[in-house]
Short mmCIF file of C-alpha atoms in Angstrom, two decimals:
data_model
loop_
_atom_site.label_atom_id
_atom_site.label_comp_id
_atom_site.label_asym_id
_atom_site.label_seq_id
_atom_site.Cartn_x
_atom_site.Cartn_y
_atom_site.Cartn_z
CA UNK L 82 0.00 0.00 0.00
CA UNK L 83 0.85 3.45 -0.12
CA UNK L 84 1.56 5.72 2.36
CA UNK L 85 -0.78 7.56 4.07
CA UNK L 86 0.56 10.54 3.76
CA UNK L 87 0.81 10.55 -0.29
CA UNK L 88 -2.67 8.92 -0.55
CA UNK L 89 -3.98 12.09 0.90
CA UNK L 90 -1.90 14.07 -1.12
CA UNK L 91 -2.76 12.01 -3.89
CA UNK L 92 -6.11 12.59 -3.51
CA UNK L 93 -6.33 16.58 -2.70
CA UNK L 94 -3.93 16.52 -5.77
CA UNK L 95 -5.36 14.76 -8.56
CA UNK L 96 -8.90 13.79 -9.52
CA UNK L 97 -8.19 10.41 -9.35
CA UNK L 98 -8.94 7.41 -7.20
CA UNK L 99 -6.36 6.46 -4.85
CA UNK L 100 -7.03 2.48 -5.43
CA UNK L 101 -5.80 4.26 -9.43
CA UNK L 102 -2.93 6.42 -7.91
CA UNK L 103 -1.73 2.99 -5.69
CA UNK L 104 -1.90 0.92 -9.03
CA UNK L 105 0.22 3.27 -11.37
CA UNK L 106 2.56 3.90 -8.21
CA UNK L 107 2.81 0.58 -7.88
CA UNK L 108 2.80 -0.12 -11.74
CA UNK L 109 1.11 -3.73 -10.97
CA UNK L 110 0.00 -5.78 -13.97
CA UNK L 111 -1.76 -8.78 -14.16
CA UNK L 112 -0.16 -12.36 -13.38
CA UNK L 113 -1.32 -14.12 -16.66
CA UNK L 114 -0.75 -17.91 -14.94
CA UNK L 115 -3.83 -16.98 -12.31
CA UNK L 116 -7.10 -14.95 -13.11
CA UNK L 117 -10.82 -15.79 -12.28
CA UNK L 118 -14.06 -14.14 -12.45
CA UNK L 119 -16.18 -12.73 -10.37
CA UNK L 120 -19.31 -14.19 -11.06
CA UNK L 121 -20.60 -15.40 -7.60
CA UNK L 122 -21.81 -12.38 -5.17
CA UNK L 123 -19.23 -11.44 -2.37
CA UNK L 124 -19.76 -12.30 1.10
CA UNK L 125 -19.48 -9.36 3.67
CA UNK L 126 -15.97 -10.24 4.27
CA UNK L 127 -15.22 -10.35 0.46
CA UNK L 128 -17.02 -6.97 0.07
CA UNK L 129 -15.29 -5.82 2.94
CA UNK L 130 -11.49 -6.59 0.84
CA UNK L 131 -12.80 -5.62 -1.94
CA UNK L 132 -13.52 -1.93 -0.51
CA UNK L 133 -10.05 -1.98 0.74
CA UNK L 134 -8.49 -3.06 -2.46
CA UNK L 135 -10.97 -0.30 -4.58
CA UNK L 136 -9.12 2.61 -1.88
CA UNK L 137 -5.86 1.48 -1.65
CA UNK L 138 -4.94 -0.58 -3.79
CA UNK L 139 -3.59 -4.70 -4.57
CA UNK L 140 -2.95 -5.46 -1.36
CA UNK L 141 -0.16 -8.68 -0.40
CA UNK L 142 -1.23 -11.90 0.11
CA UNK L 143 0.12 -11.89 3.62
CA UNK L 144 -2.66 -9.07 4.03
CA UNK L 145 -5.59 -11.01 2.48
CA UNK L 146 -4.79 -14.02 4.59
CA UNK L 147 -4.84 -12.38 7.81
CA UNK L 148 -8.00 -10.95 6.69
CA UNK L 149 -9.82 -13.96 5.22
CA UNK L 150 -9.02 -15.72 8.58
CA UNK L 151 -9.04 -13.73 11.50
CA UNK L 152 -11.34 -10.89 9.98
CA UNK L 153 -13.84 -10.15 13.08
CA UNK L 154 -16.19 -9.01 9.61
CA UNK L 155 -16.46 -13.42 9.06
CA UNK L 156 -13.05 -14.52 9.15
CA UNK L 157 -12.61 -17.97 8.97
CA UNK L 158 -11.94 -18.88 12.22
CA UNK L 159 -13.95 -16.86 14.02
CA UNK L 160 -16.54 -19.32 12.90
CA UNK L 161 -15.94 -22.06 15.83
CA UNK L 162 -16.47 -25.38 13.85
CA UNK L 163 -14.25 -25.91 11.33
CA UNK L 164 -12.10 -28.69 12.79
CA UNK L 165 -13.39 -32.60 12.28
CA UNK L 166 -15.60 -34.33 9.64
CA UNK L 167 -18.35 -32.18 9.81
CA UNK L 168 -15.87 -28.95 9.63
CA UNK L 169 -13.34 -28.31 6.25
CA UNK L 170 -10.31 -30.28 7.66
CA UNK L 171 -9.08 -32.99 10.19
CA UNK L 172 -6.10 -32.43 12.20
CA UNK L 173 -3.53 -35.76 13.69
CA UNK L 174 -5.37 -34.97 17.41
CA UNK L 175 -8.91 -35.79 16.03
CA UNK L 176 -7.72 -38.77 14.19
CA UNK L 177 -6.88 -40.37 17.18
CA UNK L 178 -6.13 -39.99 21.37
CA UNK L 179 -3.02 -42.22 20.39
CA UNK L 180 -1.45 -38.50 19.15
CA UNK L 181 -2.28 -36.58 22.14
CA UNK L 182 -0.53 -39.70 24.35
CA UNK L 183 2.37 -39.85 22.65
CA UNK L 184 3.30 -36.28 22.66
CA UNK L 185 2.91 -36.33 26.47
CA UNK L 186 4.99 -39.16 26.67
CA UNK L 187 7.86 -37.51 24.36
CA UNK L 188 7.57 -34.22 27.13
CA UNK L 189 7.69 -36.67 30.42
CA UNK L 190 10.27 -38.68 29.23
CA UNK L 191 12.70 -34.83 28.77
CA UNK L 192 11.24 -33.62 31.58
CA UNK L 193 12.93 -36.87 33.27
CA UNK L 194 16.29 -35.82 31.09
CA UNK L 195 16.43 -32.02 31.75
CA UNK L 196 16.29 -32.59 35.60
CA UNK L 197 13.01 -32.85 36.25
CA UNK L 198 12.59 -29.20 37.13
CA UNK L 199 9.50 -28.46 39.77
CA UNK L 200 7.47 -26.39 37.98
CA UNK L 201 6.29 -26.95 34.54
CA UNK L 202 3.53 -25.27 32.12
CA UNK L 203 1.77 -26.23 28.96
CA UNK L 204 1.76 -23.58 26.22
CA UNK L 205 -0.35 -24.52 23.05
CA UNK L 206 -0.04 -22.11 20.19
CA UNK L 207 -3.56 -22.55 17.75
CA UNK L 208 -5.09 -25.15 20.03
CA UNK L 209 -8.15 -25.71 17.87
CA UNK L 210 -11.15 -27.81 19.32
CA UNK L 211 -8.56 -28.50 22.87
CA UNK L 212 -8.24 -31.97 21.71
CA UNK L 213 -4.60 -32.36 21.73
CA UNK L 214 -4.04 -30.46 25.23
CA UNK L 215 -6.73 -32.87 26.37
CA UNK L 216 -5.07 -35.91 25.32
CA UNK L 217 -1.99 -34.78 26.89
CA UNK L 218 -3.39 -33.72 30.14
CA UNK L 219 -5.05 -37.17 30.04
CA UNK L 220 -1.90 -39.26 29.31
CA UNK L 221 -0.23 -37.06 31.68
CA UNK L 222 -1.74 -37.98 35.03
CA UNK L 223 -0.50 -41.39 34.49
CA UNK L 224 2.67 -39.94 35.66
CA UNK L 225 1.72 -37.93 38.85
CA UNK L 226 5.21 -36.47 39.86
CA UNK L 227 5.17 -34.85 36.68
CA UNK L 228 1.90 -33.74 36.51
CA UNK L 229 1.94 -32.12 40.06
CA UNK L 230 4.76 -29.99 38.42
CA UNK L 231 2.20 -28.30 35.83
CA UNK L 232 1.10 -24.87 37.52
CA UNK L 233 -0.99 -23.42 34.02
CA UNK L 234 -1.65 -24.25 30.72
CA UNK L 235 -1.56 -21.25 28.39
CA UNK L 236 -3.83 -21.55 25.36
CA UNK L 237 -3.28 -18.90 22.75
CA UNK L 238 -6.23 -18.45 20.92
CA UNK L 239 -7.83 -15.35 19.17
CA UNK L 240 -11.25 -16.99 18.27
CA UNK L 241 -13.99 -16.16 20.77
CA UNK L 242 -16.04 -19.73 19.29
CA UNK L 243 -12.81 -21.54 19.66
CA UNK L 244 -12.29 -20.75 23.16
CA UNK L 245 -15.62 -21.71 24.42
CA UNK L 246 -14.77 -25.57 22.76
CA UNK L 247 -11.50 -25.07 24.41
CA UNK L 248 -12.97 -24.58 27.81
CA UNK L 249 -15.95 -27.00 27.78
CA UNK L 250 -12.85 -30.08 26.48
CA UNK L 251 -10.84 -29.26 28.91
CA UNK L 252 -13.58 -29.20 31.62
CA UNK L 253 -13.23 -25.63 32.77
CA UNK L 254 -16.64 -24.60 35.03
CA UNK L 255 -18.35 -21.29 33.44
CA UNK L 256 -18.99 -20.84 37.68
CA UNK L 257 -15.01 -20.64 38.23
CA UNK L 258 -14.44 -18.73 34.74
CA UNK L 259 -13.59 -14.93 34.00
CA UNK L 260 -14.46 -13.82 30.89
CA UNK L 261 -12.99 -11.06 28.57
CA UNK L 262 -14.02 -7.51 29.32
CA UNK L 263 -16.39 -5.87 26.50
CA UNK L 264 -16.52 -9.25 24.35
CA UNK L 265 -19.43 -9.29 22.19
CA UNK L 266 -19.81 -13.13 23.48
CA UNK L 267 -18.89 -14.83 26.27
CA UNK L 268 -15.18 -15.12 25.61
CA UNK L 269 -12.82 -17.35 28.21
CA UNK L 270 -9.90 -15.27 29.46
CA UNK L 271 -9.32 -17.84 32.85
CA UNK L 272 -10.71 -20.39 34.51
CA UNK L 273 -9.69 -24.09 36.03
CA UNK L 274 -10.29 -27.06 34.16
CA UNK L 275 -10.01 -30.53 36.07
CA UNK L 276 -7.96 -29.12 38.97
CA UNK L 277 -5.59 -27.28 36.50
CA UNK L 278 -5.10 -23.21 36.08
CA UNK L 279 -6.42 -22.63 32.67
CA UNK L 280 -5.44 -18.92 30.69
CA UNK L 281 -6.42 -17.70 27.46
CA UNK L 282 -4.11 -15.33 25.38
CA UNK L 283 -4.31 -13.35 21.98
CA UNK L 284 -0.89 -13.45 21.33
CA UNK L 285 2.07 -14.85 22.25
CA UNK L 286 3.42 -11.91 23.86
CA UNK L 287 0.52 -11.85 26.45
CA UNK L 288 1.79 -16.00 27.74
CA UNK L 289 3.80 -14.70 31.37
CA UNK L 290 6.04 -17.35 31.94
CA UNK L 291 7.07 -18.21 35.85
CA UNK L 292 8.09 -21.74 35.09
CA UNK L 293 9.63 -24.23 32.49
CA UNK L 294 7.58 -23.80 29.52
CA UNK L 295 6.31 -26.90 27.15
CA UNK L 296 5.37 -25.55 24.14
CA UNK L 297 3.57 -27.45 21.50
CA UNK L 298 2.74 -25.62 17.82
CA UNK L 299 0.55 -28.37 15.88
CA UNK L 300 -0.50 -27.10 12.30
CA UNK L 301 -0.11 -23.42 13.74
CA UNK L 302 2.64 -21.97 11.35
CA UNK L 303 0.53 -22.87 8.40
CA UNK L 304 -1.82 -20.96 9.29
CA UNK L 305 -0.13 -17.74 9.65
CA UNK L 306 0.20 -15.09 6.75
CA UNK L 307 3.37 -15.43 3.91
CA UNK L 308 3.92 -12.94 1.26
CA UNK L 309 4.65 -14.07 -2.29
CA UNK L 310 7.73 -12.93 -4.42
CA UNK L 311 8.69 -13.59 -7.85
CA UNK L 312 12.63 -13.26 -9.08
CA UNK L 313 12.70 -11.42 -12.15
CA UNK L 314 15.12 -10.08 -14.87
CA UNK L 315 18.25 -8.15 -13.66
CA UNK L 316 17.83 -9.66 -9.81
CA UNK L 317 14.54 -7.84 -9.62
CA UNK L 318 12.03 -9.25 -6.90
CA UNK L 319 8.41 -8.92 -7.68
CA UNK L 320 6.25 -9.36 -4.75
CA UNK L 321 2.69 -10.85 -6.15
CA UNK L 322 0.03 -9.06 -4.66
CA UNK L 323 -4.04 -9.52 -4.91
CA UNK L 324 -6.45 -7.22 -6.38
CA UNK L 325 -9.93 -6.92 -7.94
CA UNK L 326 -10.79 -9.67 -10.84
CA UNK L 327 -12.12 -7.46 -13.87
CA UNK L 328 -15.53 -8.69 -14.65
CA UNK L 329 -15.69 -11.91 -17.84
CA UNK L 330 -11.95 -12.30 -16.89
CA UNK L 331 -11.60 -16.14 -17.81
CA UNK L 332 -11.60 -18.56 -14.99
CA UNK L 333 -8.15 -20.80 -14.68
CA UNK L 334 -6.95 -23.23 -11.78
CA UNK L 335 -4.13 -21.59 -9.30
CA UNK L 336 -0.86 -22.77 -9.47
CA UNK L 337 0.62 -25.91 -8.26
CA UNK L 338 -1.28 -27.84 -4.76
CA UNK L 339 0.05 -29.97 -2.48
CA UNK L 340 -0.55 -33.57 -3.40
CA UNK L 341 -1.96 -35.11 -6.13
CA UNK L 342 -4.94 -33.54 -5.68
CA UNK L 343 -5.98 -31.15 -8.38
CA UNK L 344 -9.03 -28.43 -7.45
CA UNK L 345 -12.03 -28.01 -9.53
CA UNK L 346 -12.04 -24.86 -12.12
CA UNK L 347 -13.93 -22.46 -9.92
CA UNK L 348 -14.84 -18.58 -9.82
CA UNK L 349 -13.39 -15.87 -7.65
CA UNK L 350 -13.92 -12.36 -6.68
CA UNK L 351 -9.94 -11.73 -7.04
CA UNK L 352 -6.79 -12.46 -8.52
CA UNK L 353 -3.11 -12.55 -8.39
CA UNK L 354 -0.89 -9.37 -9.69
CA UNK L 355 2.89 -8.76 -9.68
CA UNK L 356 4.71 -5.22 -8.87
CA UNK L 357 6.74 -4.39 -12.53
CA UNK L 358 9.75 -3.63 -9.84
CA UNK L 359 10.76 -4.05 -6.70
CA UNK L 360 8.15 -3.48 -3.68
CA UNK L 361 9.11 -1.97 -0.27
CA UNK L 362 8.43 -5.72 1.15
CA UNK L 363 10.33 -7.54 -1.40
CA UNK L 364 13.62 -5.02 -0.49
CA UNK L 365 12.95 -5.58 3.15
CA UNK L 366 12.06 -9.93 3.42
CA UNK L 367 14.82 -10.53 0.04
CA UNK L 368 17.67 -8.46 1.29
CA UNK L 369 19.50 -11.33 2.52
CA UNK L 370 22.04 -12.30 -0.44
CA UNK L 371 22.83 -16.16 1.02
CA UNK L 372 19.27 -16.65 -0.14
CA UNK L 373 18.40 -14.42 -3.18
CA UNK L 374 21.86 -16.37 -4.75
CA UNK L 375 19.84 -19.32 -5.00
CA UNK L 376 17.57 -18.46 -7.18
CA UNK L 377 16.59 -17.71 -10.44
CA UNK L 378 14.78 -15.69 -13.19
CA UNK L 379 11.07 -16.85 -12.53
CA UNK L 380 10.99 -18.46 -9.48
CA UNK L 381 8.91 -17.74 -6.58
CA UNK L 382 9.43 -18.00 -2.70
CA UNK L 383 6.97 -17.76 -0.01
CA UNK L 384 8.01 -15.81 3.46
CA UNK L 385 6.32 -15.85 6.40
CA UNK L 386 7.46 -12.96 8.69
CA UNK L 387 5.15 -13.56 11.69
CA UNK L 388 6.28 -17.16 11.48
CA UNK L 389 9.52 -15.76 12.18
CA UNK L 390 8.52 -13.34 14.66
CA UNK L 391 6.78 -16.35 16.63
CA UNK L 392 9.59 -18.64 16.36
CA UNK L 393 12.30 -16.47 17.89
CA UNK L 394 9.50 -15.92 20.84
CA UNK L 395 9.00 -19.38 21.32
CA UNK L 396 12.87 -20.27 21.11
CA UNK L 397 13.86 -17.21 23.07
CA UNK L 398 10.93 -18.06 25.94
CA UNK L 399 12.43 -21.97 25.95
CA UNK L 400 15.73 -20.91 26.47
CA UNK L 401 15.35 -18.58 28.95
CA UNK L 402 12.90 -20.13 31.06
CA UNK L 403 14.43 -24.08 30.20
CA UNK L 404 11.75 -25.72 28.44
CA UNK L 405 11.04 -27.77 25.49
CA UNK L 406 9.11 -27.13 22.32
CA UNK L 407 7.72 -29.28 19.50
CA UNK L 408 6.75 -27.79 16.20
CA UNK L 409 4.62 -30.06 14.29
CA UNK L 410 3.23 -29.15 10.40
CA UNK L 411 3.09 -30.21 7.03
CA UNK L 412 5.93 -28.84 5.13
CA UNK L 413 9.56 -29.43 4.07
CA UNK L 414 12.70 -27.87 5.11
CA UNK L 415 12.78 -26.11 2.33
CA UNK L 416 11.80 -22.65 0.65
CA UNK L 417 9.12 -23.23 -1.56
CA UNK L 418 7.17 -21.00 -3.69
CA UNK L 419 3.66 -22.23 -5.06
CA UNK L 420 1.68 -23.95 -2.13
CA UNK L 421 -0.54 -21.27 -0.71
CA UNK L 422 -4.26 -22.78 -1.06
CA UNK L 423 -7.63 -22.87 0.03
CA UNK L 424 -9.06 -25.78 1.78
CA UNK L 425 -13.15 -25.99 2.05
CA UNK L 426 -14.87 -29.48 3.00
CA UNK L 427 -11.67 -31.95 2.90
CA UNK L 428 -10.50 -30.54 -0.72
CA UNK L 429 -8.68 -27.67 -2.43
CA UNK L 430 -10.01 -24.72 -3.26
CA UNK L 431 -9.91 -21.73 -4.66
CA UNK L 432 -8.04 -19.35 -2.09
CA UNK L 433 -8.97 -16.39 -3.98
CA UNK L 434 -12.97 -17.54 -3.98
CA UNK L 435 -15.40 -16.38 -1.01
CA UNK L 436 -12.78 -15.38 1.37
CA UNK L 437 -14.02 -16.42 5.06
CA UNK L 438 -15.68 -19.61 3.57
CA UNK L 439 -12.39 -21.61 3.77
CA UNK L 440 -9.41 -22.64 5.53
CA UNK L 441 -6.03 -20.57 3.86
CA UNK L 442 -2.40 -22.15 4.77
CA UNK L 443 1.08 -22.53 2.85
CA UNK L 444 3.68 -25.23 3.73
CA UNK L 445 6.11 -24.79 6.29
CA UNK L 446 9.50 -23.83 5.70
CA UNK L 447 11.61 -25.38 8.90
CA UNK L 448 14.87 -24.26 7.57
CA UNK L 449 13.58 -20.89 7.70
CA UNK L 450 12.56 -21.22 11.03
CA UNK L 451 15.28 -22.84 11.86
CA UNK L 452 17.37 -20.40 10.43
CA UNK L 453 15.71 -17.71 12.84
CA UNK L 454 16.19 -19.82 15.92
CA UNK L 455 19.63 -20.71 14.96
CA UNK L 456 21.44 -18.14 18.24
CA UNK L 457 18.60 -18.08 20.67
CA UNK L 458 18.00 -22.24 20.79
CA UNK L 459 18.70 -25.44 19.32
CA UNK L 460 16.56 -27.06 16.57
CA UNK L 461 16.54 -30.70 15.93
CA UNK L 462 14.98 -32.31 12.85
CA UNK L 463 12.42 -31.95 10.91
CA UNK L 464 11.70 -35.63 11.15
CA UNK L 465 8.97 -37.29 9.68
CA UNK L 466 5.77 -37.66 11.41
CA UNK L 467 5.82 -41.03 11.40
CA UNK L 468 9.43 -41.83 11.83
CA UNK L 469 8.76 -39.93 15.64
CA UNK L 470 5.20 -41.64 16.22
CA UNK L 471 6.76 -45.08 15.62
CA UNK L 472 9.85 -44.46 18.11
CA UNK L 473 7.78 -42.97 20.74
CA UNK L 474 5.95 -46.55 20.92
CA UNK L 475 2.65 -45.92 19.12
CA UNK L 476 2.85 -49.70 17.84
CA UNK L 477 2.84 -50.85 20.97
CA UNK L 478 0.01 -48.50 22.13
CA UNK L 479 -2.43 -49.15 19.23
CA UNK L 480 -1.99 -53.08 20.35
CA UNK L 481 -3.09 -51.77 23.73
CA UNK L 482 -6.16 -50.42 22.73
CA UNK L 483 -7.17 -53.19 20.00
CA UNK L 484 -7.12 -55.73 23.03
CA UNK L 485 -8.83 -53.41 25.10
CA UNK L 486 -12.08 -54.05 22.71
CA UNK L 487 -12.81 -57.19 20.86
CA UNK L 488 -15.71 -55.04 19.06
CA UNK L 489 -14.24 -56.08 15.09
CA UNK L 490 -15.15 -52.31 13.79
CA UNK L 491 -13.81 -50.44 16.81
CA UNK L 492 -10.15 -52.31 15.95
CA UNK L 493 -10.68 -51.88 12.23
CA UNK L 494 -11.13 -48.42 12.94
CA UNK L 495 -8.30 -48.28 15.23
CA UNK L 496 -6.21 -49.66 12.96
CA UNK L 497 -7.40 -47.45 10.05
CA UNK L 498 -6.19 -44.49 12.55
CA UNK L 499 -2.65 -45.53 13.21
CA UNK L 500 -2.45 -46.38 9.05
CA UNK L 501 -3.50 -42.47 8.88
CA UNK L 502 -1.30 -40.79 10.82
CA UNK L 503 2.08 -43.25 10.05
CA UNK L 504 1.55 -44.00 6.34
CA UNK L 505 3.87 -42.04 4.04
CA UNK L 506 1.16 -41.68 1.56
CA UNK L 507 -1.11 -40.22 4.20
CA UNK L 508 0.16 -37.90 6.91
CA UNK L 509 3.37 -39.78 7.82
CA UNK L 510 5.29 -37.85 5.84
CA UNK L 511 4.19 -34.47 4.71
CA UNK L 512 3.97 -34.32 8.28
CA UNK L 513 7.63 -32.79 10.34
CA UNK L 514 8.10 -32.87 13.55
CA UNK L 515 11.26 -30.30 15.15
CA UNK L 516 12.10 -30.12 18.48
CA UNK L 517 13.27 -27.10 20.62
CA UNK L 518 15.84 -27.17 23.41
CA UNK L 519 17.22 -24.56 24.81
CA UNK L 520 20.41 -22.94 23.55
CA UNK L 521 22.41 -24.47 26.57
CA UNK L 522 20.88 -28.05 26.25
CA UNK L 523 23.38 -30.98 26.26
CA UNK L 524 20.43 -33.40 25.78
CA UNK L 525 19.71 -35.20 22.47
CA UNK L 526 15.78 -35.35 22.29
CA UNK L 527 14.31 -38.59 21.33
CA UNK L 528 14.45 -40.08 18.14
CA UNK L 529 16.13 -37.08 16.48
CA UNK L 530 19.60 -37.73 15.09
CA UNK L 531 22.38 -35.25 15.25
CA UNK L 532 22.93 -33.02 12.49
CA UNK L 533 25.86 -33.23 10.52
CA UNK L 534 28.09 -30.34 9.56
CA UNK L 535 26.54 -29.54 6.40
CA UNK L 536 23.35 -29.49 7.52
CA UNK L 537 23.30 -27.16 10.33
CA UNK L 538 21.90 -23.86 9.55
CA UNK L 539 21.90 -24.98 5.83
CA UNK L 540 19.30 -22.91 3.60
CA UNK L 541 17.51 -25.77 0.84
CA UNK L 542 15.57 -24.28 -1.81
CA UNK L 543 13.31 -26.46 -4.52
CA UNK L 544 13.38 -24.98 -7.29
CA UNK L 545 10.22 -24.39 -8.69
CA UNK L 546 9.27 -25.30 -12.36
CA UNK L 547 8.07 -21.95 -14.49
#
């Protein structure tokens, strides 16, 4: 966008729009591999972008995102159930309790290895439906020295719908619960659920920390907002921004999804554009020359700067305050460029149709977070997903359960679970799992292997087929 200052000028100057001043400033043109049309009406939140767009200007994808999802105008997930089969997308935790277990186990057992410090805390960052923190508060009362060490469990959560699922999984009483000041709806901000101190945060800057933290992020970097760039001739960065379809513009699929899976042709209310030369953001995110060197003419790269901003929090907060961290997501450990996408009812979809109807993520790039990390803590892995859910024992824990019941469906459907969450053609691979120690650590955490030379702190980058 523009500044403010020269939009007003703009507009006491000229008798011209300032969405028309922002576009020949900006001297965007149209990104031929991506249009659509806007033949289905907007919802509020789509007329809502739009207007912004129409004043200002294309505005970045990073911006769109943040608005499609956390919009208080019908962002996405301000919409409560969109988690499970009856919701857009299923996460590990709701696949099965064996997730939840397993991840308690991996905390107890370096709890045990770091000393077994006396006062512990859970910190879930995105905690959707409170499944996963459930499961692990579950599993961990099987272990009751360690559990007596757990003094809160921070839940950072913007959603006022998500919260209340939070609190009613983990058992929190509305009698015992203080709600947020001035909240439209009865929002949790504290309460105690099953004889544990339960807080609610916005951010991650609002978690006080008093004790060793044990932070868990489970599909939370996905979610958060990544700008687009595009190198171009003469080591020129483009950043691709999103404006207004023109009307009878001809509908086309999106670039390249995750998967085999290929979405439907579909229409849209907007579409991707490209600055002709360098944008303020591209100068700022594509500065550093270690990774601009790796690429070339046509390729694109997707940033995430409040992924970065989180994960030196989070590894700053662990190393300070001697904790552990887990950071679990579908990704690679690589920059990638093409795998921002819309996901409505199990399926790919249009990001750029009915913003607010649909989930909106790109892949993780651990080596980027990594990279962030690399002087405030240490980063082990990614690993696969299943690779760490078949070391931590969940073999032996789904045989548990399947002679717990000798009801034939309930074991198939076990057994269907475990297949799910292990198989490398379902989530046992896309899946990564990273662990955070802090900086000072002499601990290897389980089943991570230790990096070699080259592959500390080493930027990969996939290049991307034009």
């Amino acid at each position: 966008m523009i500044p403010r200052v020269l939009a007003a000028r703009s507009s006491r100057c000229f008798r011209e729009p300032v969405g028309r001043m922002a576009r020949r400033l900006y001297g965007t043109k149209p990104d031929l591999s991506v249009g659509s049309s806007p033949d289905t009406d907007l919802t509020r939140l789509g007329q809502h972008i739009r207007d912004i767009i129409v004043a200002t200007g294309p505005i970045s994808v990073s911006k769109y995102m943040q608005l499609a999802l956390t919009s208080p105008i019908g962002g996405y997930y301000t919409r409560g159930q969109v988690f499970g089969s009856s919701g857009d997308f299923i996460t590990s935790p709701e696949i099965s309790q064996m997730y939840g277990e397993l991840l308690a186990i991996w905390f107890v057992l370096h709890w045990e290895q770091t000393g077994r410090p006396s006062r512990t805390s859970f910190v879930e960052l995105g905690p959707g439906r409170g499944t996963l923190m459930s499961d692990m508060l579950r599993a961990s009362r099987k272990f009751p020295e360690f559990f007596a060490t757990i003094q809160t469990v921070h839940m950072v959560e913007r959603s006022p719908e998500l919260r209340k699922v939070q609190h009613d999984v983990l058992g929190c009483e509305w009698e015992k619960t203080e709600r947020v000041e001035d909240a439209p709806v009865d929002t949790p901000k504290r309460s105690v659920g099953r004889g544990l101190r339960v807080e609610w945060h916005d951010s991650v800057e609002q978690v006080q920390m008093d004790s060793a933290p044990f932070v868990v992020a489970h599909e939370f970097f996905d979610a958060l907002p990544v700008h687009k760039f595009e190198r171009g001739a003469k080591d020129a960065w483009h950043e691709i921004l999103i404006d207004v379809a023109e009307p009878k513009a001809p509908t086309v699929l999106t670039p390249k999804y995750m998967g085999s899976l290929q979405p439907a042709p579909t229409t849209a209310q907007f579409k991707y554009v490209r600055t002709r030369s360098n944008s303020a953001s591209a100068a700022m995110l594509m500065r550093d020359p270690r990774v601009v060197a790796q690429f070339e003419q046509g390729d694109k790269v997707e940033v995430a700067p409040e992924g970065a901003r989180i994960m030196a929090w989070l590894a700053e907060l662990i190393s300070e305050h001697g904790g552990l961290g887990l950071v679990i997501d579908y990704g690679q450990d690589w920059t990638q460029g093409d795998t921002f996408r819309g996901i409505r009812k199990h399926k790919f979809a249009d990001p750029l149709s009915c913003p607010g109807s649909m989930d909106l993520t790109a892949d993780v790039d651990f080596s980027y977070l990594r990279f962030v990390a690399r002087d405030l803590a240490q980063c082990h892995g990614p690993i696969e997903q299943g690779t760490f859910l078949h070391a931590l024992g969940i073999q032996a824990r789904l045989q548990q359960l399947l002679n717990s019941t000798k009801d034939r469906k309930v074991q198939q459907d076990l057994v269907d679970c475990y297949k799910r969450l292990t198989d490398p053609q379902s989530m046992g691979r896309v899946y990564k799992v990273m662990a955070v120690l802090p900086k000072s650590s002499t601990c290897m955490p389980v089943p991570f292997a230790p990096p070699t030379k080259d592959e500390l702190n080493k930027i990969k980058v996939e290049k991307i087929v034009k």
